PDB file of C-alpha atoms in Angstrom:
ATOM      1  CA  UNK A   1      58.053 204.177 194.117  1.00  0.00           C
ATOM      2  CA  UNK A   2      57.611 203.214 197.876  1.00  0.00           C
ATOM      3  CA  UNK A   3      54.908 204.174 199.902  1.00  0.00           C
ATOM      4  CA  UNK A   4      54.590 207.215 201.503  1.00  0.00           C
ATOM      5  CA  UNK A   5      52.750 208.991 204.146  1.00  0.00           C
ATOM      6  CA  UNK A   6      49.343 210.572 203.155  1.00  0.00           C
ATOM      7  CA  UNK A   7      50.032 214.004 203.147  1.00  0.00           C
ATOM      8  CA  UNK A   8      53.559 213.968 203.803  1.00  0.00           C
ATOM      9  CA  UNK A   9      56.691 216.231 202.132  1.00  0.00           C
ATOM     10  CA  UNK A  10      57.556 212.528 200.369  1.00  0.00           C
ATOM     11  CA  UNK A  11      53.965 211.696 199.407  1.00  0.00           C
ATOM     12  CA  UNK A  12      53.319 215.265 197.697  1.00  0.00           C
ATOM     13  CA  UNK A  13      57.001 214.812 196.148  1.00  0.00           C
ATOM     14  CA  UNK A  14      55.282 211.454 194.673  1.00  0.00           C
ATOM     15  CA  UNK A  15      52.624 212.981 193.230  1.00  0.00           C
ATOM     16  CA  UNK A  16      53.974 215.310 191.403  1.00  0.00           C
ATOM     17  CA  UNK A  17      56.336 212.859 189.731  1.00  0.00           C
ATOM     18  CA  UNK A  18      53.292 210.729 189.339  1.00  0.00           C
ATOM     19  CA  UNK A  19      51.708 213.467 187.468  1.00  0.00           C
ATOM     20  CA  UNK A  20      54.922 214.967 185.536  1.00  0.00           C
ATOM     21  CA  UNK A  21      55.030 211.074 183.710  1.00  0.00           C
ATOM     22  CA  UNK A  22      51.423 211.323 183.185  1.00  0.00           C
ATOM     23  CA  UNK A  23      51.206 213.881 181.087  1.00  0.00           C
ATOM     24  CA  UNK A  24      47.976 215.482 179.535  1.00  0.00           C
ATOM     25  CA  UNK A  25      45.002 214.280 181.492  1.00  0.00           C
ATOM     26  CA  UNK A  26      42.854 215.207 179.037  1.00  0.00           C
ATOM     27  CA  UNK A  27      40.137 216.964 181.444  1.00  0.00           C
ATOM     28  CA  UNK A  28      36.608 217.334 180.646  1.00  0.00           C
ATOM     29  CA  UNK A  29      36.317 221.008 181.017  1.00  0.00           C
ATOM     30  CA  UNK A  30      34.481 221.236 184.457  1.00  0.00           C
ATOM     31  CA  UNK A  31      37.476 219.658 186.392  1.00  0.00           C
ATOM     32  CA  UNK A  32      39.894 222.019 184.135  1.00  0.00           C
ATOM     33  CA  UNK A  33      38.379 224.411 185.680  1.00  0.00           C
ATOM     34  CA  UNK A  34      38.787 224.069 189.510  1.00  0.00           C
ATOM     35  CA  UNK A  35      40.770 225.366 191.401  1.00  0.00           C
ATOM     36  CA  UNK A  36      40.511 224.640 195.105  1.00  0.00           C
ATOM     37  CA  UNK A  37      42.457 224.805 198.053  1.00  0.00           C
ATOM     38  CA  UNK A  38      42.042 221.823 201.176  1.00  0.00           C
ATOM     39  CA  UNK A  39      42.826 222.268 204.514  1.00  0.00           C
ATOM     40  CA  UNK A  40      43.574 219.330 206.496  1.00  0.00           C
ATOM     41  CA  UNK A  41      43.593 218.709 210.567  1.00  0.00           C
ATOM     42  CA  UNK A  42      44.754 215.491 212.144  1.00  0.00           C
ATOM     43  CA  UNK A  43      47.942 214.322 210.515  1.00  0.00           C
ATOM     44  CA  UNK A  44      51.165 216.582 211.992  1.00  0.00           C
ATOM     45  CA  UNK A  45      50.977 219.607 214.573  1.00  0.00           C
ATOM     46  CA  UNK A  46      49.237 221.942 212.356  1.00  0.00           C
ATOM     47  CA  UNK A  47      47.018 221.818 209.487  1.00  0.00           C
ATOM     48  CA  UNK A  48      48.519 220.147 205.847  1.00  0.00           C
ATOM     49  CA  UNK A  49      47.680 222.914 203.001  1.00  0.00           C
ATOM     50  CA  UNK A  50      46.994 221.537 199.416  1.00  0.00           C
ATOM     51  CA  UNK A  51      45.733 222.497 196.799  1.00  0.00           C
ATOM     52  CA  UNK A  52      43.729 221.013 193.761  1.00  0.00           C
ATOM     53  CA  UNK A  53      43.606 222.475 190.032  1.00  0.00           C
ATOM     54  CA  UNK A  54      44.072 221.692 186.203  1.00  0.00           C
ATOM     55  CA  UNK A  55      42.930 218.027 187.573  1.00  0.00           C
ATOM     56  CA  UNK A  56      45.648 217.403 190.130  1.00  0.00           C
ATOM     57  CA  UNK A  57      46.744 217.911 193.686  1.00  0.00           C
ATOM     58  CA  UNK A  58      49.520 220.222 194.169  1.00  0.00           C
ATOM     59  CA  UNK A  59      51.667 220.862 198.041  1.00  0.00           C
ATOM     60  CA  UNK A  60      50.208 224.100 199.668  1.00  0.00           C
ATOM     61  CA  UNK A  61      47.888 226.498 199.177  1.00  0.00           C
ATOM     62  CA  UNK A  62      47.150 228.540 196.090  1.00  0.00           C
ATOM     63  CA  UNK A  63      45.883 232.086 195.526  1.00  0.00           C
ATOM     64  CA  UNK A  64      43.869 231.806 192.875  1.00  0.00           C
ATOM     65  CA  UNK A  65      41.813 228.989 194.477  1.00  0.00           C
ATOM     66  CA  UNK A  66      37.942 230.139 194.728  1.00  0.00           C
ATOM     67  CA  UNK A  67      36.914 227.806 197.185  1.00  0.00           C
ATOM     68  CA  UNK A  68      38.984 226.574 200.556  1.00  0.00           C
ATOM     69  CA  UNK A  69      37.596 223.218 201.988  1.00  0.00           C
ATOM     70  CA  UNK A  70      38.261 222.182 205.949  1.00  0.00           C
ATOM     71  CA  UNK A  71      38.245 218.429 206.776  1.00  0.00           C
ATOM     72  CA  UNK A  72      40.012 216.246 209.336  1.00  0.00           C
ATOM     73  CA  UNK A  73      42.462 213.721 207.991  1.00  0.00           C
ATOM     74  CA  UNK A  74      39.803 211.039 208.927  1.00  0.00           C
ATOM     75  CA  UNK A  75      37.135 212.299 206.561  1.00  0.00           C
ATOM     76  CA  UNK A  76      39.290 213.083 203.714  1.00  0.00           C
ATOM     77  CA  UNK A  77      40.560 209.640 203.721  1.00  0.00           C
ATOM     78  CA  UNK A  78      37.339 208.240 203.982  1.00  0.00           C
ATOM     79  CA  UNK A  79      35.632 210.238 201.326  1.00  0.00           C
ATOM     80  CA  UNK A  80      38.712 209.968 198.866  1.00  0.00           C
ATOM     81  CA  UNK A  81      38.673 206.136 199.285  1.00  0.00           C
ATOM     82  CA  UNK A  82      34.797 205.344 199.552  1.00  0.00           C
ATOM     83  CA  UNK A  83      34.329 207.829 196.560  1.00  0.00           C
ATOM     84  CA  UNK A  84      30.987 207.809 197.709  1.00  0.00           C
ATOM     85  CA  UNK A  85      29.396 211.527 197.583  1.00  0.00           C
ATOM     86  CA  UNK A  86      26.892 209.974 199.713  1.00  0.00           C
ATOM     87  CA  UNK A  87      29.303 209.861 202.452  1.00  0.00           C
ATOM     88  CA  UNK A  88      30.724 213.254 201.502  1.00  0.00           C
ATOM     89  CA  UNK A  89      27.457 215.380 201.907  1.00  0.00           C
ATOM     90  CA  UNK A  90      26.849 213.368 205.406  1.00  0.00           C
ATOM     91  CA  UNK A  91      30.597 214.845 206.190  1.00  0.00           C
ATOM     92  CA  UNK A  92      29.216 218.330 205.257  1.00  0.00           C
ATOM     93  CA  UNK A  93      25.576 217.806 206.672  1.00  0.00           C
ATOM     94  CA  UNK A  94      27.542 216.763 210.472  1.00  0.00           C
ATOM     95  CA  UNK A  95      30.483 219.658 210.418  1.00  0.00           C
ATOM     96  CA  UNK A  96      32.953 217.491 209.301  1.00  0.00           C
ATOM     97  CA  UNK A  97      33.138 219.391 206.331  1.00  0.00           C
ATOM     98  CA  UNK A  98      33.382 223.468 206.154  1.00  0.00           C
ATOM     99  CA  UNK A  99      33.576 225.445 203.034  1.00  0.00           C
ATOM    100  CA  UNK A 100      34.567 228.945 202.305  1.00  0.00           C
ATOM    101  CA  UNK A 101      33.814 230.498 198.834  1.00  0.00           C
ATOM    102  CA  UNK A 102      32.280 229.232 195.963  1.00  0.00           C
ATOM    103  CA  UNK A 103      30.684 225.814 196.837  1.00  0.00           C
ATOM    104  CA  UNK A 104      29.468 225.545 193.299  1.00  0.00           C
ATOM    105  CA  UNK A 105      33.363 223.857 192.988  1.00  0.00           C
ATOM    106  CA  UNK A 106      32.890 221.402 195.288  1.00  0.00           C
ATOM    107  CA  UNK A 107      29.442 220.340 193.734  1.00  0.00           C
ATOM    108  CA  UNK A 108      31.042 220.339 190.743  1.00  0.00           C
ATOM    109  CA  UNK A 109      34.368 218.165 192.311  1.00  0.00           C
ATOM    110  CA  UNK A 110      31.630 215.430 193.039  1.00  0.00           C
ATOM    111  CA  UNK A 111      29.456 215.490 190.360  1.00  0.00           C
ATOM    112  CA  UNK A 112      32.348 215.604 187.294  1.00  0.00           C
ATOM    113  CA  UNK A 113      33.310 212.594 185.608  1.00  0.00           C
ATOM    114  CA  UNK A 114      37.375 212.633 185.123  1.00  0.00           C
ATOM    115  CA  UNK A 115      39.347 210.811 182.221  1.00  0.00           C
ATOM    116  CA  UNK A 116      40.290 207.869 182.033  1.00  0.00           C
ATOM    117  CA  UNK A 117      43.780 209.343 182.352  1.00  0.00           C
ATOM    118  CA  UNK A 118      43.009 211.378 185.556  1.00  0.00           C
ATOM    119  CA  UNK A 119      41.353 207.823 187.114  1.00  0.00           C
ATOM    120  CA  UNK A 120      45.035 206.013 186.248  1.00  0.00           C
ATOM    121  CA  UNK A 121      46.848 208.621 187.917  1.00  0.00           C
ATOM    122  CA  UNK A 122      44.464 208.772 190.706  1.00  0.00           C
ATOM    123  CA  UNK A 123      45.131 204.716 191.301  1.00  0.00           C
ATOM    124  CA  UNK A 124      48.808 205.487 190.898  1.00  0.00           C
ATOM    125  CA  UNK A 125      48.889 207.373 193.759  1.00  0.00           C
ATOM    126  CA  UNK A 126      46.251 205.430 195.643  1.00  0.00           C
ATOM    127  CA  UNK A 127      48.922 202.578 195.313  1.00  0.00           C
ATOM    128  CA  UNK A 128      51.521 204.851 196.970  1.00  0.00           C
ATOM    129  CA  UNK A 129      49.648 206.273 199.711  1.00  0.00           C
ATOM    130  CA  UNK A 130      50.272 205.014 202.958  1.00  0.00           C
ATOM    131  CA  UNK A 131      46.937 205.554 204.757  1.00  0.00           C
TER     132      UNK A 131
END
């Protein structure tokens, strides 16, 4: 797969294909139960909506999400690439990340351990991502 611009329509299409190809991710229950929306600013003329459910990333918001996280693209890239929970906490404390709804889901996402299959999927997604 060719690289696609982060959070573009093409990127979401490739992520969807990679997710389908990955099959069952053998998710731990805590991660399988997460359902969060993300509103990401700073990429295009308007915010990009994405959701995280069933351990995977989806384009658009999910009406059933208990949490919405608002952040800018640079903060998302830094936290995603670093995987550093301290950096995520710093961004939250300085207002670069704002959370509406169930804060517990964000804490679970930071502390939950992905399955090996979910980690493999994430690595494949990073390979096709043009940041």
